[in-house]
Amino acid sequence: MSTTNLVRNKMRILSTTLMVLALSMGHFLFAQEPVYKWGEPCTNENLDRQIEKLLNLGNDGFAVLKSKTGTGLVKTYWIEQYDASLKLVETNRVDFAGGVMGDSYDVTDIHVVNGKIYAFVEHWHKAYGHNTLLVRELSVGGKMTEIAELDIIDAKKMMNRGKHEVSFSEDGTKLVVLSQLPGVKKTNENFRISCFAVDGMKRLWSHEKETTWPSKKYYNQEVCVNNKGVSLLFKRTRVKSVWNYSIYSIGESGDLTDHTGLLLEGLEMEDFQLKFNSKDELIAYATITNKGAVAEKRVHGSWFAKFDTDMKLQTVLQSDWDA
């Protein structure tokens, strides 16, 4: 082999080697997990802790509730407190015991209302056949203090023990609890709805109602309550691939109002929101699709409704968008 060819071969080998190294370094650099240092000090040392909820503490900053699931699906919780400048103040383990199989406790929801952190806990007791909803006050120091027992659902099976959903009024004086009762075949769905004064968690009213659709184990709904203690239930049901939407309001009298004329027949909601305005009127807004899909959203219209302070339907608008 001539000297010229030898040099050329060596140059090809060198070029190939450098290209492989460059590609390897590029793959190594781009494949690294990014590290986010969004506050001081960095909290990435506990990667096994999952973020459960961000809690707004107003002028005192905020808190992050984190959890780790252990043996038997029992969760351990920590609460991290940050000041308004995003600086970590302290991290505390939450004083919470998940119990054991058949006698378990689960944190189902957490709200910050008027400076207090309320944790809602479901207690499933198989021997008693009870699914009990408790409310506790959580401090940033991790201490949980029992406040009240709000509701008990009679249930025989863990997988069909019903469900509790809660919501506070805008001024934080009222709490509504929706108790979705266990599904029973060949019967209509039943629920219990209760309203409490947050001060002292005094029960103001409670009513049990039967719907017009078949009972199921799984539920799709949202509940809210205004400052006067009048509640609204937005219910979604799917029958033979067709979505049906119902909106009910109920108050102290126990009269269940089924709102008609919603302009939702034959439509399918993609996203929706329920919010109160400054006058304590409820605003409902949704985007509409004529081709629901899991992989992508295709929005073709919008829907709007407004309810007054007695939860009476005032306005309904539905518009189609250009394709």
Short mmCIF file of C-alpha atoms in Angstrom, two decimals:
data_model
loop_
_atom_site.label_atom_id
_atom_site.label_comp_id
_atom_site.label_asym_id
_atom_site.label_seq_id
_atom_site.Cartn_x
_atom_site.Cartn_y
_atom_site.Cartn_z
CA MET A 1 0.00 0.00 0.00
CA SER A 2 1.35 3.39 -0.99
CA THR A 3 2.10 6.06 1.55
CA THR A 4 -0.71 8.23 0.11
CA ASN A 5 -3.32 5.46 0.48
CA LEU A 6 -2.10 4.68 4.00
CA VAL A 7 -2.53 8.30 5.02
CA ARG A 8 -6.00 8.40 3.44
CA ASN A 9 -7.07 5.25 5.32
CA LYS A 10 -5.81 6.67 8.60
CA MET A 11 -7.70 9.90 7.95
CA ARG A 12 -10.92 7.95 7.25
CA ILE A 13 -10.50 5.96 10.48
CA LEU A 14 -9.83 9.15 12.45
CA SER A 15 -12.84 10.91 10.92
CA THR A 16 -15.12 7.95 11.66
CA THR A 17 -13.83 7.75 15.24
CA LEU A 18 -14.41 11.48 15.82
CA MET A 19 -17.93 11.23 14.36
CA VAL A 20 -18.81 8.29 16.62
CA LEU A 21 -17.46 10.16 19.64
CA ALA A 22 -19.45 13.29 18.72
CA LEU A 23 -22.66 11.29 18.32
CA SER A 24 -22.02 9.46 21.58
CA MET A 25 -21.42 12.69 23.46
CA GLY A 26 -24.53 14.25 21.92
CA HIS A 27 -26.64 11.26 22.94
CA PHE A 28 -25.14 11.34 26.42
CA LEU A 29 -25.81 15.06 26.87
CA PHE A 30 -29.39 15.00 25.53
CA ALA A 31 -30.30 11.79 27.39
CA GLN A 32 -29.54 13.22 30.81
CA GLU A 33 -32.48 13.89 33.16
CA PRO A 34 -32.78 17.68 33.62
CA VAL A 35 -32.38 19.07 37.12
CA TYR A 36 -34.57 22.04 38.02
CA LYS A 37 -33.34 24.40 40.71
CA TRP A 38 -36.37 26.62 41.08
CA GLY A 39 -35.88 27.54 44.71
CA GLU A 40 -33.25 27.54 47.42
CA PRO A 41 -32.28 25.08 48.57
CA CYS A 42 -32.88 22.55 45.77
CA THR A 43 -35.40 19.85 46.75
CA ASN A 44 -34.33 17.17 44.24
CA GLU A 45 -32.80 14.96 46.91
CA ASN A 46 -36.12 13.18 47.55
CA LEU A 47 -37.02 11.95 44.07
CA ASP A 48 -39.23 9.16 45.42
CA ARG A 49 -41.68 11.72 46.86
CA GLN A 50 -44.52 12.62 44.52
CA ILE A 51 -46.16 16.05 44.56
CA GLU A 52 -49.77 15.74 45.72
CA LYS A 53 -50.89 19.36 45.88
CA LEU A 54 -49.70 22.97 45.89
CA LEU A 55 -51.25 24.93 48.76
CA ASN A 56 -51.55 28.72 48.60
CA LEU A 57 -50.84 30.26 52.00
CA GLY A 58 -51.39 33.87 50.90
CA ASN A 59 -48.88 36.36 52.26
CA ASP A 60 -47.12 33.52 54.08
CA GLY A 61 -46.04 31.93 50.79
CA PHE A 62 -47.11 28.41 49.88
CA ALA A 63 -46.71 24.78 50.82
CA VAL A 64 -46.13 21.62 48.80
CA LEU A 65 -47.70 18.39 49.98
CA LYS A 66 -45.70 15.33 48.90
CA SER A 67 -46.22 11.61 49.37
CA LYS A 68 -44.47 8.28 49.05
CA THR A 69 -46.38 5.03 48.54
CA GLY A 70 -45.03 2.10 50.52
CA THR A 71 -45.95 -1.50 51.23
CA GLY A 72 -49.66 -2.23 51.01
CA LEU A 73 -50.21 1.04 49.10
CA VAL A 74 -49.92 2.97 52.37
CA LYS A 75 -48.88 6.59 51.82
CA THR A 76 -46.51 8.68 53.90
CA TYR A 77 -46.88 12.47 53.56
CA TRP A 78 -44.52 15.42 53.93
CA ILE A 79 -45.33 19.12 53.81
CA GLU A 80 -42.74 21.63 52.59
CA GLN A 81 -43.28 25.27 53.52
CA TYR A 82 -41.89 28.06 51.32
CA ASP A 83 -41.95 31.78 51.91
CA ALA A 84 -43.00 34.40 49.34
CA SER A 85 -39.46 34.48 47.88
CA LEU A 86 -39.61 30.70 47.14
CA LYS A 87 -37.14 29.93 49.92
CA LEU A 88 -37.71 26.66 51.74
CA VAL A 89 -38.61 27.35 55.38
CA GLU A 90 -39.02 23.81 56.67
CA THR A 91 -40.03 20.26 55.75
CA ASN A 92 -42.12 18.17 58.12
CA ARG A 93 -43.50 14.68 57.99
CA VAL A 94 -47.29 14.70 58.32
CA ASP A 95 -48.70 13.02 61.40
CA PHE A 96 -50.88 10.58 59.45
CA ALA A 97 -51.34 6.80 59.70
CA GLY A 98 -52.84 4.97 56.74
CA GLY A 99 -54.02 2.00 58.80
CA VAL A 100 -54.14 -1.55 57.44
CA MET A 101 -56.12 -3.48 54.85
CA GLY A 102 -59.78 -3.51 55.89
CA ASP A 103 -59.25 -0.63 58.34
CA SER A 104 -57.60 2.01 56.18
CA TYR A 105 -57.38 5.79 56.05
CA ASP A 106 -56.89 7.76 52.82
CA VAL A 107 -56.45 11.49 52.27
CA THR A 108 -58.93 12.21 49.46
CA ASP A 109 -58.76 16.00 49.22
CA ILE A 110 -57.05 19.07 50.72
CA HIS A 111 -58.19 22.71 50.64
CA VAL A 112 -56.83 25.96 52.03
CA VAL A 113 -59.70 28.17 53.23
CA ASN A 114 -59.31 31.46 55.10
CA GLY A 115 -55.78 30.58 56.16
CA LYS A 116 -56.54 27.05 57.37
CA ILE A 117 -55.57 23.79 55.68
CA TYR A 118 -58.40 21.23 55.70
CA ALA A 119 -57.60 17.58 54.97
CA PHE A 120 -60.46 15.24 54.11
CA VAL A 121 -59.89 11.62 55.05
CA GLU A 122 -61.94 8.55 54.15
CA HIS A 123 -61.91 5.72 56.70
CA TRP A 124 -62.86 2.35 55.26
CA HIS A 125 -63.80 -0.21 57.95
CA LYS A 126 -64.66 -3.56 56.42
CA ALA A 127 -65.94 -5.19 59.61
CA TYR A 128 -68.41 -2.34 60.27
CA GLY A 129 -69.24 -1.89 56.58
CA HIS A 130 -68.63 1.85 56.81
CA ASN A 131 -66.90 4.38 54.56
CA THR A 132 -66.60 7.42 56.81
CA LEU A 133 -65.54 10.93 55.81
CA LEU A 134 -63.50 12.85 58.37
CA VAL A 135 -62.15 16.40 58.23
CA ARG A 136 -58.92 17.36 59.95
CA GLU A 137 -56.92 20.57 60.19
CA LEU A 138 -53.36 20.25 58.90
CA SER A 139 -50.61 22.57 60.11
CA VAL A 140 -47.44 23.41 58.17
CA GLY A 141 -45.67 21.65 61.03
CA GLY A 142 -47.27 18.38 59.89
CA LYS A 143 -49.75 17.98 62.73
CA MET A 144 -53.29 16.76 61.95
CA THR A 145 -56.09 17.70 64.33
CA GLU A 146 -59.47 15.98 64.17
CA ILE A 147 -62.33 18.43 63.56
CA ALA A 148 -65.45 16.40 62.75
CA GLU A 149 -67.00 13.29 61.26
CA LEU A 150 -69.00 14.50 58.26
CA ASP A 151 -70.67 11.46 56.71
CA ILE A 152 -70.94 7.67 56.79
CA ILE A 153 -71.72 5.53 53.73
CA ASP A 154 -72.92 2.00 54.42
CA ALA A 155 -70.93 -0.34 52.18
CA LYS A 156 -70.06 -4.05 52.22
CA LYS A 157 -67.28 -4.16 49.62
CA MET A 158 -64.16 -2.04 49.33
CA MET A 159 -64.43 -1.81 45.53
CA ASN A 160 -68.01 -0.59 45.82
CA ARG A 161 -67.87 1.58 48.92
CA GLY A 162 -69.14 4.80 47.37
CA LYS A 163 -67.31 8.08 47.18
CA HIS A 164 -67.20 11.48 48.87
CA GLU A 165 -66.64 14.80 47.09
CA VAL A 166 -66.35 18.18 48.81
CA SER A 167 -66.38 21.87 47.86
CA PHE A 168 -66.21 25.17 49.76
CA SER A 169 -68.12 28.37 49.01
CA GLU A 170 -66.17 31.37 47.76
CA ASP A 171 -66.26 33.13 51.14
CA GLY A 172 -65.24 29.95 52.95
CA THR A 173 -68.29 29.87 55.24
CA LYS A 174 -70.07 26.86 53.67
CA LEU A 175 -68.96 23.32 52.87
CA VAL A 176 -70.90 20.87 50.72
CA VAL A 177 -70.36 17.10 50.86
CA LEU A 178 -71.62 14.86 48.08
CA SER A 179 -71.92 11.23 49.20
CA GLN A 180 -72.19 8.96 46.19
CA LEU A 181 -73.81 5.78 47.50
CA PRO A 182 -72.66 2.29 46.42
CA GLY A 183 -73.92 1.02 43.08
CA VAL A 184 -76.71 -1.58 43.14
CA LYS A 185 -77.65 -3.48 40.00
CA LYS A 186 -81.08 -2.89 38.44
CA THR A 187 -81.68 0.23 40.53
CA ASN A 188 -81.27 3.93 39.89
CA GLU A 189 -78.31 5.84 41.26
CA ASN A 190 -78.67 7.41 44.70
CA PHE A 191 -76.71 10.17 46.38
CA ARG A 192 -76.77 12.18 49.61
CA ILE A 193 -75.79 15.82 49.67
CA SER A 194 -75.09 17.78 52.86
CA CYS A 195 -74.21 21.39 53.64
CA PHE A 196 -72.18 22.51 56.67
CA ALA A 197 -71.28 25.81 58.28
CA VAL A 198 -67.46 25.73 58.30
CA ASP A 199 -67.34 27.45 61.68
CA GLY A 200 -67.75 24.45 63.97
CA MET A 201 -68.62 22.14 61.02
CA LYS A 202 -72.30 22.32 61.96
CA ARG A 203 -74.63 20.47 59.61
CA LEU A 204 -77.13 22.93 58.07
CA TRP A 205 -79.06 20.46 55.91
CA SER A 206 -78.79 17.02 54.35
CA HIS A 207 -80.94 15.28 51.70
CA GLU A 208 -80.84 11.90 49.99
CA LYS A 209 -82.03 11.72 46.39
CA GLU A 210 -82.62 9.14 43.65
CA THR A 211 -81.68 9.88 40.04
CA THR A 212 -83.30 8.72 36.79
CA TRP A 213 -80.29 6.81 35.45
CA PRO A 214 -78.94 3.32 36.29
CA SER A 215 -76.69 2.85 39.29
CA LYS A 216 -72.95 2.40 38.65
CA LYS A 217 -69.79 1.91 40.68
CA TYR A 218 -67.98 4.81 39.02
CA TYR A 219 -69.10 8.41 38.99
CA ASN A 220 -68.51 11.47 36.84
CA GLN A 221 -69.68 14.69 38.41
CA GLU A 222 -68.81 17.98 40.09
CA VAL A 223 -70.46 19.67 43.05
CA CYS A 224 -70.25 23.25 44.32
CA VAL A 225 -71.99 25.52 46.83
CA ASN A 226 -72.52 29.28 47.02
CA ASN A 227 -72.24 31.61 50.01
CA LYS A 228 -75.96 31.19 50.81
CA GLY A 229 -75.62 27.42 51.14
CA VAL A 230 -77.37 26.49 47.87
CA SER A 231 -75.63 23.67 46.06
CA LEU A 232 -75.33 22.68 42.41
CA LEU A 233 -74.55 19.23 41.02
CA PHE A 234 -73.25 18.83 37.47
CA LYS A 235 -73.68 15.19 36.42
CA ARG A 236 -72.29 13.46 33.32
CA THR A 237 -73.43 9.99 32.26
CA ARG A 238 -72.47 7.93 29.22
CA VAL A 239 -75.05 5.52 27.80
CA LYS A 240 -74.30 3.55 24.61
CA SER A 241 -71.44 5.90 23.62
CA VAL A 242 -73.65 8.98 24.03
CA TRP A 243 -72.93 11.59 26.71
CA ASN A 244 -75.84 13.00 28.71
CA TYR A 245 -75.54 16.08 30.94
CA SER A 246 -77.74 17.06 33.88
CA ILE A 247 -77.52 20.05 36.22
CA TYR A 248 -79.38 20.03 39.54
CA SER A 249 -79.62 22.58 42.33
CA ILE A 250 -80.71 21.91 45.89
CA GLY A 251 -80.85 23.85 49.15
CA GLU A 252 -82.21 23.67 52.67
CA SER A 253 -85.78 22.91 51.53
CA GLY A 254 -84.65 19.69 49.85
CA ASP A 255 -86.36 20.51 46.56
CA LEU A 256 -84.20 19.13 43.75
CA THR A 257 -84.42 21.37 40.67
CA ASP A 258 -83.58 19.67 37.37
CA HIS A 259 -82.51 22.47 35.04
CA THR A 260 -83.85 22.06 31.50
CA GLY A 261 -83.19 23.97 28.32
CA LEU A 262 -79.43 23.54 28.60
CA LEU A 263 -78.91 23.25 24.81
CA LEU A 264 -76.65 20.25 25.32
CA GLU A 265 -78.66 17.55 23.52
CA GLY A 266 -76.44 15.61 21.14
CA LEU A 267 -73.31 17.53 22.16
CA GLU A 268 -70.11 16.26 23.75
CA MET A 269 -68.05 18.38 26.15
CA GLU A 270 -64.30 18.40 25.83
CA ASP A 271 -63.42 20.58 28.86
CA PHE A 272 -65.52 22.49 31.36
CA GLN A 273 -65.19 24.82 34.35
CA LEU A 274 -67.54 25.95 37.14
CA LYS A 275 -66.60 29.26 38.81
CA PHE A 276 -68.32 31.87 40.96
CA ASN A 277 -68.01 35.53 40.02
CA SER A 278 -67.73 38.49 42.42
CA LYS A 279 -71.54 38.59 42.80
CA ASP A 280 -71.61 34.91 43.87
CA GLU A 281 -73.26 33.97 40.57
CA LEU A 282 -72.16 30.64 39.15
CA ILE A 283 -70.59 30.66 35.69
CA ALA A 284 -70.34 27.42 33.70
CA TYR A 285 -68.25 27.23 30.56
CA ALA A 286 -67.38 24.29 28.29
CA THR A 287 -65.78 23.60 24.95
CA ILE A 288 -67.72 21.32 22.60
CA THR A 289 -66.45 18.70 20.18
CA ASN A 290 -68.23 16.69 17.50
CA LYS A 291 -65.47 14.12 17.38
CA GLY A 292 -64.25 13.05 20.79
CA ALA A 293 -60.82 11.41 20.85
CA VAL A 294 -58.30 10.23 23.43
CA ALA A 295 -55.12 11.12 21.50
CA GLU A 296 -56.02 14.69 20.50
CA LYS A 297 -58.57 17.38 21.20
CA ARG A 298 -60.75 18.76 18.44
CA VAL A 299 -62.88 21.67 19.58
CA HIS A 300 -65.80 22.81 17.44
CA GLY A 301 -67.82 25.09 19.69
CA SER A 302 -68.48 26.51 23.16
CA TRP A 303 -71.23 26.48 25.78
CA PHE A 304 -71.97 29.03 28.50
CA ALA A 305 -74.49 29.21 31.35
CA LYS A 306 -75.04 31.55 34.29
CA PHE A 307 -76.94 30.85 37.52
CA ASP A 308 -78.05 33.50 40.01
CA THR A 309 -77.45 33.42 43.78
CA ASP A 310 -80.41 31.09 44.25
CA MET A 311 -78.92 28.73 41.64
CA LYS A 312 -81.68 29.54 39.17
CA LEU A 313 -80.66 29.30 35.52
CA GLN A 314 -80.46 32.79 33.98
CA THR A 315 -78.61 32.48 30.68
CA VAL A 316 -77.61 29.70 28.28
CA LEU A 317 -75.58 30.24 25.12
CA GLN A 318 -74.21 27.68 22.68
CA SER A 319 -72.21 28.58 19.60
CA ASP A 320 -70.49 26.59 16.84
CA TRP A 321 -67.05 27.58 15.68
CA ASP A 322 -65.81 27.54 12.13
CA ALA A 323 -64.16 24.22 11.33
#
